[in-house]
Amino acid sequence: MAKTILAWLRDKSNVYKFQEATMHSTIWPTPEASLTSVLEQLGFTEVSVSQLELDCNLLEEDAKNPKLVNRYKGQSPQIFHLSGPSLRLIKSLVLVLKRICPAVSSFKDDYRLARIRNFPLGNSTLSESANLSSATNTLALWAMSPGILFSELSQKCRSIVLTSGTLSPLSSYASELRTEFASSLEANHVISPDRFLAMCIQCGPSGNLLEGKYANVNEQTYQDDIGQAVASIAAKCPDGMLVFVPSYSLLRKLIARWKETGEMDSISRHKKMFIESQGDSNYSFARLLA
């Protein structure tokens, strides 16, 4: 089975539906092939998955038996042995396949199978054969619904309590989890409507769209517009501000650019700035704010 999967992944004749600079991929089901048919091509059927689970359990029992472990030491490499990480990987695979492969399964439509080929950066000048030899091939099974696991969990637990400030509307949340909740409470917001305003700023001072996409965040015009927008709001906001960005790498880029253009000084004239560093503990950040 492992040889079949590796051959399927490494096949040089594979055609990928989605092609980017460093990644090619195909995701099933497609109009031409169902998820089940692709899994059967790889050798995954209800019977084979059951046998794989049985073999996995036997290997796990052997690994827990000190006598067997000691007996294997120093013996021929033909003795079959799986490392702990490999065993956990197979068990995770079995857990997913048991929900997909049975003829009667309510979860088949909730999974996607992907064949992915990643190419190292900077290999654009290499020949096609050299690129293929340096590529990394991956098989991925993606769960598209949280209800797959939560519905099973709800059947085994006596009570489950979910609390959060962001579960509203509860009806759609329960539907996504495939669970009926006997009791629910949706409280009003602690801030009264006259004290709250939600707005979306579409454009910066230059008129460019403020789209934080990968293609835009490295553009100086985008970084400048964000800085000018923050400075403008800081000048008009009477009290404190809290500014979030998607990642620490973008935060570093923005700060470097704003120091270069003087936008940091513009913001600092109106607000005292506290910047969280990557890897800071809660204690370190609390000291920063003290």
PDB file of C-alpha atoms in Angstrom:
ATOM      1  CA  MET A   1       0.000   0.000   0.000  1.00  0.00           C
ATOM      2  CA  ALA A   2       2.824   2.420   0.867  1.00  0.00           C
ATOM      3  CA  LYS A   3       4.561   1.683  -2.446  1.00  0.00           C
ATOM      4  CA  THR A   4       1.306   2.350  -4.314  1.00  0.00           C
ATOM      5  CA  ILE A   5       0.859   5.735  -2.592  1.00  0.00           C
ATOM      6  CA  LEU A   6       4.482   6.773  -3.217  1.00  0.00           C
ATOM      7  CA  ALA A   7       4.282   5.773  -6.887  1.00  0.00           C
ATOM      8  CA  TRP A   8       1.014   7.721  -7.248  1.00  0.00           C
ATOM      9  CA  LEU A   9       2.560  10.812  -5.681  1.00  0.00           C
ATOM     10  CA  ARG A  10       5.856  10.687  -7.586  1.00  0.00           C
ATOM     11  CA  ASP A  11       4.445   9.825 -11.013  1.00  0.00           C
ATOM     12  CA  LYS A  12       6.052  12.315 -13.427  1.00  0.00           C
ATOM     13  CA  SER A  13       3.004  12.185 -15.703  1.00  0.00           C
ATOM     14  CA  ASN A  14       0.718  13.640 -13.018  1.00  0.00           C
ATOM     15  CA  VAL A  15      -1.369  16.562 -14.261  1.00  0.00           C
ATOM     16  CA  TYR A  16      -2.176  19.191 -11.630  1.00  0.00           C
ATOM     17  CA  LYS A  17      -5.297  21.324 -11.824  1.00  0.00           C
ATOM     18  CA  PHE A  18      -3.909  24.202  -9.754  1.00  0.00           C
ATOM     19  CA  GLN A  19      -0.418  25.438 -10.607  1.00  0.00           C
ATOM     20  CA  GLU A  20       1.454  28.189  -8.764  1.00  0.00           C
ATOM     21  CA  ALA A  21       5.112  29.166  -8.749  1.00  0.00           C
ATOM     22  CA  THR A  22       6.173  26.769  -5.986  1.00  0.00           C
ATOM     23  CA  MET A  23       3.147  24.474  -5.602  1.00  0.00           C
ATOM     24  CA  HIS A  24       1.035  22.308  -7.881  1.00  0.00           C
ATOM     25  CA  SER A  25      -2.056  20.530  -6.589  1.00  0.00           C
ATOM     26  CA  THR A  26      -5.192  18.601  -7.458  1.00  0.00           C
ATOM     27  CA  ILE A  27      -8.078  18.264  -5.030  1.00  0.00           C
ATOM     28  CA  TRP A  28     -10.742  15.568  -5.095  1.00  0.00           C
ATOM     29  CA  PRO A  29     -13.625  15.014  -5.588  1.00  0.00           C
ATOM     30  CA  THR A  30     -13.648  16.401  -9.122  1.00  0.00           C
ATOM     31  CA  PRO A  31     -16.308  16.113 -11.864  1.00  0.00           C
ATOM     32  CA  GLU A  32     -14.228  13.265 -13.321  1.00  0.00           C
ATOM     33  CA  ALA A  33     -13.485  11.267 -10.177  1.00  0.00           C
ATOM     34  CA  SER A  34     -15.059  10.818  -6.767  1.00  0.00           C
ATOM     35  CA  LEU A  35     -13.097  10.777  -3.528  1.00  0.00           C
ATOM     36  CA  THR A  36     -13.959   7.100  -3.016  1.00  0.00           C
ATOM     37  CA  SER A  37     -12.681   6.086  -6.459  1.00  0.00           C
ATOM     38  CA  VAL A  38      -9.306   7.752  -5.855  1.00  0.00           C
ATOM     39  CA  LEU A  39      -8.959   6.086  -2.444  1.00  0.00           C
ATOM     40  CA  GLU A  40      -9.778   2.700  -3.991  1.00  0.00           C
ATOM     41  CA  GLN A  41      -7.097   3.349  -6.615  1.00  0.00           C
ATOM     42  CA  LEU A  42      -4.653   3.773  -3.732  1.00  0.00           C
ATOM     43  CA  GLY A  43      -5.830   0.533  -2.118  1.00  0.00           C
ATOM     44  CA  PHE A  44      -8.032   2.030   0.583  1.00  0.00           C
ATOM     45  CA  THR A  45     -11.288   0.083   0.879  1.00  0.00           C
ATOM     46  CA  GLU A  46     -13.466  -0.746   3.860  1.00  0.00           C
ATOM     47  CA  VAL A  47     -11.798  -4.171   4.121  1.00  0.00           C
ATOM     48  CA  SER A  48      -8.202  -2.941   3.717  1.00  0.00           C
ATOM     49  CA  VAL A  49      -8.686  -0.125   6.230  1.00  0.00           C
ATOM     50  CA  SER A  50     -10.047  -2.615   8.794  1.00  0.00           C
ATOM     51  CA  GLN A  51      -7.004  -4.832   8.228  1.00  0.00           C
ATOM     52  CA  LEU A  52      -4.689  -1.818   8.511  1.00  0.00           C
ATOM     53  CA  GLU A  53      -6.283  -0.907  11.838  1.00  0.00           C
ATOM     54  CA  LEU A  54      -5.845  -4.466  13.106  1.00  0.00           C
ATOM     55  CA  ASP A  55      -2.173  -4.538  12.069  1.00  0.00           C
ATOM     56  CA  CYS A  56      -1.616  -1.135  13.638  1.00  0.00           C
ATOM     57  CA  ASN A  57      -3.100  -2.307  16.949  1.00  0.00           C
ATOM     58  CA  LEU A  58      -0.866  -5.397  16.945  1.00  0.00           C
ATOM     59  CA  LEU A  59       2.221  -3.288  16.294  1.00  0.00           C
ATOM     60  CA  GLU A  60       1.231  -0.947  19.092  1.00  0.00           C
ATOM     61  CA  GLU A  61       0.812  -3.864  21.513  1.00  0.00           C
ATOM     62  CA  ASP A  62       4.241  -5.189  20.522  1.00  0.00           C
ATOM     63  CA  ALA A  63       5.798  -1.767  21.119  1.00  0.00           C
ATOM     64  CA  LYS A  64       4.351  -1.705  24.646  1.00  0.00           C
ATOM     65  CA  ASN A  65       5.690  -5.181  25.485  1.00  0.00           C
ATOM     66  CA  PRO A  66       9.184  -4.800  27.055  1.00  0.00           C
ATOM     67  CA  LYS A  67      10.088  -8.413  26.361  1.00  0.00           C
ATOM     68  CA  LEU A  68       9.438  -8.050  22.649  1.00  0.00           C
ATOM     69  CA  VAL A  69      11.228  -4.702  22.460  1.00  0.00           C
ATOM     70  CA  ASN A  70      14.328  -6.188  24.131  1.00  0.00           C
ATOM     71  CA  ARG A  71      14.152  -9.238  21.900  1.00  0.00           C
ATOM     72  CA  TYR A  72      14.258  -7.054  18.761  1.00  0.00           C
ATOM     73  CA  LYS A  73      17.387  -5.198  19.850  1.00  0.00           C
ATOM     74  CA  GLY A  74      20.511  -6.169  17.946  1.00  0.00           C
ATOM     75  CA  GLN A  75      18.641  -8.552  15.653  1.00  0.00           C
ATOM     76  CA  SER A  76      18.312  -8.635  11.899  1.00  0.00           C
ATOM     77  CA  PRO A  77      16.973  -5.443  10.236  1.00  0.00           C
ATOM     78  CA  GLN A  78      14.366  -7.698   8.588  1.00  0.00           C
ATOM     79  CA  ILE A  79      12.420  -7.570  11.862  1.00  0.00           C
ATOM     80  CA  PHE A  80       9.485  -5.239  11.114  1.00  0.00           C
ATOM     81  CA  HIS A  81       9.376  -2.240  13.408  1.00  0.00           C
ATOM     82  CA  LEU A  82       7.621   1.134  13.292  1.00  0.00           C
ATOM     83  CA  SER A  83       8.767   4.197  15.173  1.00  0.00           C
ATOM     84  CA  GLY A  84       6.350   6.005  17.481  1.00  0.00           C
ATOM     85  CA  PRO A  85       5.733   8.924  15.048  1.00  0.00           C
ATOM     86  CA  SER A  86       5.096   6.523  12.140  1.00  0.00           C
ATOM     87  CA  LEU A  87       2.647   4.526  14.229  1.00  0.00           C
ATOM     88  CA  ARG A  88       0.773   7.683  15.255  1.00  0.00           C
ATOM     89  CA  LEU A  89       0.632   8.796  11.623  1.00  0.00           C
ATOM     90  CA  ILE A  90      -0.920   5.492  10.512  1.00  0.00           C
ATOM     91  CA  LYS A  91      -3.417   5.566  13.386  1.00  0.00           C
ATOM     92  CA  SER A  92      -4.481   9.084  12.393  1.00  0.00           C
ATOM     93  CA  LEU A  93      -4.865   7.984   8.776  1.00  0.00           C
ATOM     94  CA  VAL A  94      -6.969   4.991   9.828  1.00  0.00           C
ATOM     95  CA  LEU A  95      -9.151   7.234  11.981  1.00  0.00           C
ATOM     96  CA  VAL A  96      -9.998   9.398   8.960  1.00  0.00           C
ATOM     97  CA  LEU A  97     -10.385   6.560   6.462  1.00  0.00           C
ATOM     98  CA  LYS A  98     -12.841   4.745   8.758  1.00  0.00           C
ATOM     99  CA  ARG A  99     -15.181   7.715   8.288  1.00  0.00           C
ATOM    100  CA  ILE A 100     -14.842   7.810   4.498  1.00  0.00           C
ATOM    101  CA  CYS A 101     -14.440   4.266   3.172  1.00  0.00           C
ATOM    102  CA  PRO A 102     -17.559   2.454   4.465  1.00  0.00           C
ATOM    103  CA  ALA A 103     -20.216   2.013   1.776  1.00  0.00           C
ATOM    104  CA  VAL A 104     -22.719   3.779   4.041  1.00  0.00           C
ATOM    105  CA  SER A 105     -20.996   6.896   5.367  1.00  0.00           C
ATOM    106  CA  SER A 106     -22.451  10.294   6.172  1.00  0.00           C
ATOM    107  CA  PHE A 107     -19.015  11.938   6.100  1.00  0.00           C
ATOM    108  CA  LYS A 108     -17.855  11.305   2.515  1.00  0.00           C
ATOM    109  CA  ASP A 109     -18.850  14.769   1.354  1.00  0.00           C
ATOM    110  CA  ASP A 110     -17.050  16.417   4.292  1.00  0.00           C
ATOM    111  CA  TYR A 111     -13.511  15.460   3.241  1.00  0.00           C
ATOM    112  CA  ARG A 112     -11.181  16.515   0.465  1.00  0.00           C
ATOM    113  CA  LEU A 113      -8.142  14.602  -0.754  1.00  0.00           C
ATOM    114  CA  ALA A 114      -5.237  16.577  -2.182  1.00  0.00           C
ATOM    115  CA  ARG A 115      -2.134  15.590  -4.113  1.00  0.00           C
ATOM    116  CA  ILE A 116       0.417  18.378  -3.666  1.00  0.00           C
ATOM    117  CA  ARG A 117       3.825  18.885  -5.217  1.00  0.00           C
ATOM    118  CA  ASN A 118       5.986  21.637  -3.648  1.00  0.00           C
ATOM    119  CA  PHE A 119       9.058  23.033  -5.400  1.00  0.00           C
ATOM    120  CA  PRO A 120      11.931  24.777  -3.567  1.00  0.00           C
ATOM    121  CA  LEU A 121      12.183  28.520  -4.029  1.00  0.00           C
ATOM    122  CA  GLY A 122      14.717  29.732  -6.563  1.00  0.00           C
ATOM    123  CA  ASN A 123      14.581  26.661  -8.835  1.00  0.00           C
ATOM    124  CA  SER A 124      13.014  28.414 -11.804  1.00  0.00           C
ATOM    125  CA  THR A 125      16.253  28.155 -13.827  1.00  0.00           C
ATOM    126  CA  LEU A 126      16.575  24.383 -13.355  1.00  0.00           C
ATOM    127  CA  SER A 127      15.437  21.858 -15.931  1.00  0.00           C
ATOM    128  CA  GLU A 128      12.055  20.171 -15.544  1.00  0.00           C
ATOM    129  CA  SER A 129      13.657  16.859 -14.500  1.00  0.00           C
ATOM    130  CA  ALA A 130      15.819  18.612 -11.890  1.00  0.00           C
ATOM    131  CA  ASN A 131      12.788  20.415 -10.521  1.00  0.00           C
ATOM    132  CA  LEU A 132      10.869  17.132 -10.212  1.00  0.00           C
ATOM    133  CA  SER A 133      13.743  15.440  -8.369  1.00  0.00           C
ATOM    134  CA  SER A 134      13.906  18.266  -5.820  1.00  0.00           C
ATOM    135  CA  ALA A 135      10.134  18.491  -5.327  1.00  0.00           C
ATOM    136  CA  THR A 136       8.313  17.349  -2.192  1.00  0.00           C
ATOM    137  CA  ASN A 137       5.172  15.277  -2.724  1.00  0.00           C
ATOM    138  CA  THR A 138       2.350  15.259  -0.191  1.00  0.00           C
ATOM    139  CA  LEU A 139      -0.944  13.442   0.202  1.00  0.00           C
ATOM    140  CA  ALA A 140      -3.412  15.378   2.356  1.00  0.00           C
ATOM    141  CA  LEU A 141      -6.866  14.569   3.721  1.00  0.00           C
ATOM    142  CA  TRP A 142      -8.750  17.678   4.825  1.00  0.00           C
ATOM    143  CA  ALA A 143     -11.828  17.696   7.064  1.00  0.00           C
ATOM    144  CA  MET A 144     -14.174  20.457   5.870  1.00  0.00           C
ATOM    145  CA  SER A 145     -16.675  20.322   8.723  1.00  0.00           C
ATOM    146  CA  PRO A 146     -16.173  20.571  12.508  1.00  0.00           C
ATOM    147  CA  GLY A 147     -19.293  18.446  12.938  1.00  0.00           C
ATOM    148  CA  ILE A 148     -17.391  15.294  11.949  1.00  0.00           C
ATOM    149  CA  LEU A 149     -15.662  15.033  15.311  1.00  0.00           C
ATOM    150  CA  PHE A 150     -18.042  17.045  17.447  1.00  0.00           C
ATOM    151  CA  SER A 151     -21.069  14.886  16.604  1.00  0.00           C
ATOM    152  CA  GLU A 152     -19.121  11.810  17.749  1.00  0.00           C
ATOM    153  CA  LEU A 153     -17.946  13.603  20.872  1.00  0.00           C
ATOM    154  CA  SER A 154     -21.480  14.677  21.801  1.00  0.00           C
ATOM    155  CA  GLN A 155     -22.666  11.063  21.683  1.00  0.00           C
ATOM    156  CA  LYS A 156     -20.012   9.952  24.189  1.00  0.00           C
ATOM    157  CA  CYS A 157     -20.259  12.813  26.691  1.00  0.00           C
ATOM    158  CA  ARG A 158     -22.953  13.323  29.288  1.00  0.00           C
ATOM    159  CA  SER A 159     -22.735  17.102  29.076  1.00  0.00           C
ATOM    160  CA  ILE A 160     -20.869  19.611  26.928  1.00  0.00           C
ATOM    161  CA  VAL A 161     -20.737  23.291  27.791  1.00  0.00           C
ATOM    162  CA  LEU A 162     -19.635  25.760  25.114  1.00  0.00           C
ATOM    163  CA  THR A 163     -19.020  29.372  26.067  1.00  0.00           C
ATOM    164  CA  SER A 164     -17.662  32.161  23.929  1.00  0.00           C
ATOM    165  CA  GLY A 165     -18.290  35.734  22.972  1.00  0.00           C
ATOM    166  CA  THR A 166     -18.360  34.918  19.257  1.00  0.00           C
ATOM    167  CA  LEU A 167     -20.828  32.013  18.843  1.00  0.00           C
ATOM    168  CA  SER A 168     -23.755  34.103  17.609  1.00  0.00           C
ATOM    169  CA  PRO A 169     -25.943  33.170  15.776  1.00  0.00           C
ATOM    170  CA  LEU A 170     -26.311  29.957  17.753  1.00  0.00           C
ATOM    171  CA  SER A 171     -28.609  28.258  15.232  1.00  0.00           C
ATOM    172  CA  SER A 172     -25.978  28.185  12.472  1.00  0.00           C
ATOM    173  CA  TYR A 173     -23.277  27.202  14.958  1.00  0.00           C
ATOM    174  CA  ALA A 174     -25.290  24.183  16.129  1.00  0.00           C
ATOM    175  CA  SER A 175     -25.901  23.240  12.496  1.00  0.00           C
ATOM    176  CA  GLU A 176     -22.171  23.320  11.720  1.00  0.00           C
ATOM    177  CA  LEU A 177     -21.465  21.088  14.728  1.00  0.00           C
ATOM    178  CA  ARG A 178     -24.299  18.706  13.765  1.00  0.00           C
ATOM    179  CA  THR A 179     -25.531  18.769  17.329  1.00  0.00           C
ATOM    180  CA  GLU A 180     -28.766  19.799  18.963  1.00  0.00           C
ATOM    181  CA  PHE A 181     -28.209  21.739  22.184  1.00  0.00           C
ATOM    182  CA  ALA A 182     -30.920  21.197  24.807  1.00  0.00           C
ATOM    183  CA  SER A 183     -30.201  24.557  26.436  1.00  0.00           C
ATOM    184  CA  SER A 184     -28.758  27.745  25.014  1.00  0.00           C
ATOM    185  CA  LEU A 185     -28.370  31.355  26.068  1.00  0.00           C
ATOM    186  CA  GLU A 186     -27.493  34.253  23.803  1.00  0.00           C
ATOM    187  CA  ALA A 187     -26.927  37.361  25.920  1.00  0.00           C
ATOM    188  CA  ASN A 188     -26.924  40.961  24.783  1.00  0.00           C
ATOM    189  CA  HIS A 189     -23.612  42.716  24.190  1.00  0.00           C
ATOM    190  CA  VAL A 190     -22.142  44.363  27.274  1.00  0.00           C
ATOM    191  CA  ILE A 191     -21.604  47.570  25.266  1.00  0.00           C
ATOM    192  CA  SER A 192     -24.773  49.484  24.477  1.00  0.00           C
ATOM    193  CA  PRO A 193     -25.415  50.222  20.756  1.00  0.00           C
ATOM    194  CA  ASP A 194     -24.948  53.984  21.199  1.00  0.00           C
ATOM    195  CA  ARG A 195     -21.405  53.358  22.471  1.00  0.00           C
ATOM    196  CA  PHE A 196     -20.302  51.101  19.620  1.00  0.00           C
ATOM    197  CA  LEU A 197     -19.500  51.760  15.967  1.00  0.00           C
ATOM    198  CA  ALA A 198     -18.168  49.226  13.442  1.00  0.00           C
ATOM    199  CA  MET A 199     -16.698  50.608  10.234  1.00  0.00           C
ATOM    200  CA  CYS A 200     -14.688  49.309   7.296  1.00  0.00           C
ATOM    201  CA  ILE A 201     -12.093  51.617   5.740  1.00  0.00           C
ATOM    202  CA  GLN A 202     -11.756  50.564   2.117  1.00  0.00           C
ATOM    203  CA  CYS A 203      -9.109  52.998   0.889  1.00  0.00           C
ATOM    204  CA  GLY A 204      -6.069  54.782   2.262  1.00  0.00           C
ATOM    205  CA  PRO A 205      -5.258  58.491   1.865  1.00  0.00           C
ATOM    206  CA  SER A 206      -3.823  57.845  -1.609  1.00  0.00           C
ATOM    207  CA  GLY A 207      -7.056  56.217  -2.751  1.00  0.00           C
ATOM    208  CA  ASN A 208      -5.605  52.698  -3.084  1.00  0.00           C
ATOM    209  CA  LEU A 209      -7.620  49.765  -1.760  1.00  0.00           C
ATOM    210  CA  LEU A 210      -6.439  48.558   1.648  1.00  0.00           C
ATOM    211  CA  GLU A 211      -6.338  44.863   0.799  1.00  0.00           C
ATOM    212  CA  GLY A 212      -3.996  42.960   3.116  1.00  0.00           C
ATOM    213  CA  LYS A 213      -3.244  40.235   0.586  1.00  0.00           C
ATOM    214  CA  TYR A 214       0.152  38.632   0.142  1.00  0.00           C
ATOM    215  CA  ALA A 215       0.625  40.423  -3.177  1.00  0.00           C
ATOM    216  CA  ASN A 216       0.008  43.848  -1.590  1.00  0.00           C
ATOM    217  CA  VAL A 217       1.596  43.859   1.868  1.00  0.00           C
ATOM    218  CA  ASN A 218       5.126  44.242   0.495  1.00  0.00           C
ATOM    219  CA  GLU A 219       4.174  47.274  -1.593  1.00  0.00           C
ATOM    220  CA  GLN A 220       5.363  50.556  -0.104  1.00  0.00           C
ATOM    221  CA  THR A 221       2.161  52.316  -1.208  1.00  0.00           C
ATOM    222  CA  TYR A 222       0.138  49.867   0.916  1.00  0.00           C
ATOM    223  CA  GLN A 223       2.460  50.242   3.915  1.00  0.00           C
ATOM    224  CA  ASP A 224       2.380  54.038   3.615  1.00  0.00           C
ATOM    225  CA  ASP A 225      -1.412  54.137   3.369  1.00  0.00           C
ATOM    226  CA  ILE A 226      -1.768  51.984   6.491  1.00  0.00           C
ATOM    227  CA  GLY A 227       0.663  54.218   8.385  1.00  0.00           C
ATOM    228  CA  GLN A 228      -1.086  57.423   7.310  1.00  0.00           C
ATOM    229  CA  ALA A 229      -4.486  55.962   8.200  1.00  0.00           C
ATOM    230  CA  VAL A 230      -3.302  54.945  11.685  1.00  0.00           C
ATOM    231  CA  ALA A 231      -1.703  58.365  12.231  1.00  0.00           C
ATOM    232  CA  SER A 232      -4.881  60.140  11.129  1.00  0.00           C
ATOM    233  CA  ILE A 233      -7.059  58.072  13.481  1.00  0.00           C
ATOM    234  CA  ALA A 234      -4.562  58.544  16.325  1.00  0.00           C
ATOM    235  CA  ALA A 235      -4.850  62.320  15.915  1.00  0.00           C
ATOM    236  CA  LYS A 236      -8.648  62.208  16.220  1.00  0.00           C
ATOM    237  CA  CYS A 237      -9.140  59.365  18.730  1.00  0.00           C
ATOM    238  CA  PRO A 238      -9.422  60.905  22.230  1.00  0.00           C
ATOM    239  CA  ASP A 239      -8.193  57.897  24.209  1.00  0.00           C
ATOM    240  CA  GLY A 240      -6.355  54.632  23.549  1.00  0.00           C
ATOM    241  CA  MET A 241      -6.071  52.581  20.373  1.00  0.00           C
ATOM    242  CA  LEU A 242      -5.402  48.896  19.768  1.00  0.00           C
ATOM    243  CA  VAL A 243      -3.988  48.027  16.337  1.00  0.00           C
ATOM    244  CA  PHE A 244      -3.752  44.426  15.086  1.00  0.00           C
ATOM    245  CA  VAL A 245      -1.872  43.123  12.040  1.00  0.00           C
ATOM    246  CA  PRO A 246      -2.042  39.564  10.621  1.00  0.00           C
ATOM    247  CA  SER A 247       1.532  38.542  11.455  1.00  0.00           C
ATOM    248  CA  TYR A 248       4.736  39.551  13.237  1.00  0.00           C
ATOM    249  CA  SER A 249       6.589  39.638   9.924  1.00  0.00           C
ATOM    250  CA  LEU A 250       4.185  42.243   8.562  1.00  0.00           C
ATOM    251  CA  LEU A 251       4.430  44.191  11.825  1.00  0.00           C
ATOM    252  CA  ARG A 252       8.213  44.376  11.440  1.00  0.00           C
ATOM    253  CA  LYS A 253       7.882  45.529   7.829  1.00  0.00           C
ATOM    254  CA  LEU A 254       5.381  48.251   8.720  1.00  0.00           C
ATOM    255  CA  ILE A 255       7.453  49.571  11.618  1.00  0.00           C
ATOM    256  CA  ALA A 256      10.620  49.650   9.493  1.00  0.00           C
ATOM    257  CA  ARG A 257       8.821  51.523   6.721  1.00  0.00           C
ATOM    258  CA  TRP A 258       7.123  53.977   9.083  1.00  0.00           C
ATOM    259  CA  LYS A 259      10.453  54.805  10.737  1.00  0.00           C
ATOM    260  CA  GLU A 260      11.886  55.474   7.307  1.00  0.00           C
ATOM    261  CA  THR A 261       9.038  57.771   6.236  1.00  0.00           C
ATOM    262  CA  GLY A 262       8.577  59.463   9.606  1.00  0.00           C
ATOM    263  CA  GLU A 263       5.085  58.047  10.132  1.00  0.00           C
ATOM    264  CA  MET A 264       6.156  56.553  13.470  1.00  0.00           C
ATOM    265  CA  ASP A 265       6.892  60.082  14.721  1.00  0.00           C
ATOM    266  CA  SER A 266       3.472  61.229  13.496  1.00  0.00           C
ATOM    267  CA  ILE A 267       1.732  58.486  15.470  1.00  0.00           C
ATOM    268  CA  SER A 268       3.937  59.024  18.543  1.00  0.00           C
ATOM    269  CA  ARG A 269       2.986  62.706  18.696  1.00  0.00           C
ATOM    270  CA  HIS A 270      -0.570  61.662  19.573  1.00  0.00           C
ATOM    271  CA  LYS A 271      -0.181  58.271  21.288  1.00  0.00           C
ATOM    272  CA  LYS A 272       2.432  56.568  23.417  1.00  0.00           C
ATOM    273  CA  MET A 273       3.258  53.376  21.546  1.00  0.00           C
ATOM    274  CA  PHE A 274       3.679  49.861  22.981  1.00  0.00           C
ATOM    275  CA  ILE A 275       4.744  47.179  20.476  1.00  0.00           C
ATOM    276  CA  GLU A 276       4.479  43.475  21.283  1.00  0.00           C
ATOM    277  CA  SER A 277       7.558  41.432  20.358  1.00  0.00           C
ATOM    278  CA  GLN A 278       7.328  37.944  18.918  1.00  0.00           C
ATOM    279  CA  GLY A 279       7.728  35.245  21.559  1.00  0.00           C
ATOM    280  CA  ASP A 280       6.886  37.531  24.467  1.00  0.00           C
ATOM    281  CA  SER A 281       5.211  35.805  27.414  1.00  0.00           C
ATOM    282  CA  ASN A 282       2.087  37.247  29.016  1.00  0.00           C
ATOM    283  CA  TYR A 283       4.294  38.409  31.893  1.00  0.00           C
ATOM    284  CA  SER A 284       6.683  40.255  29.557  1.00  0.00           C
ATOM    285  CA  PHE A 285       3.822  42.000  27.766  1.00  0.00           C
ATOM    286  CA  ALA A 286       2.247  42.972  31.072  1.00  0.00           C
ATOM    287  CA  ARG A 287       5.558  44.550  32.125  1.00  0.00           C
ATOM    288  CA  LEU A 288       5.645  46.425  28.814  1.00  0.00           C
ATOM    289  CA  LEU A 289       2.255  47.941  29.541  1.00  0.00           C
ATOM    290  CA  ALA A 290       3.025  48.700  33.215  1.00  0.00           C
TER     291      ALA A 290
END
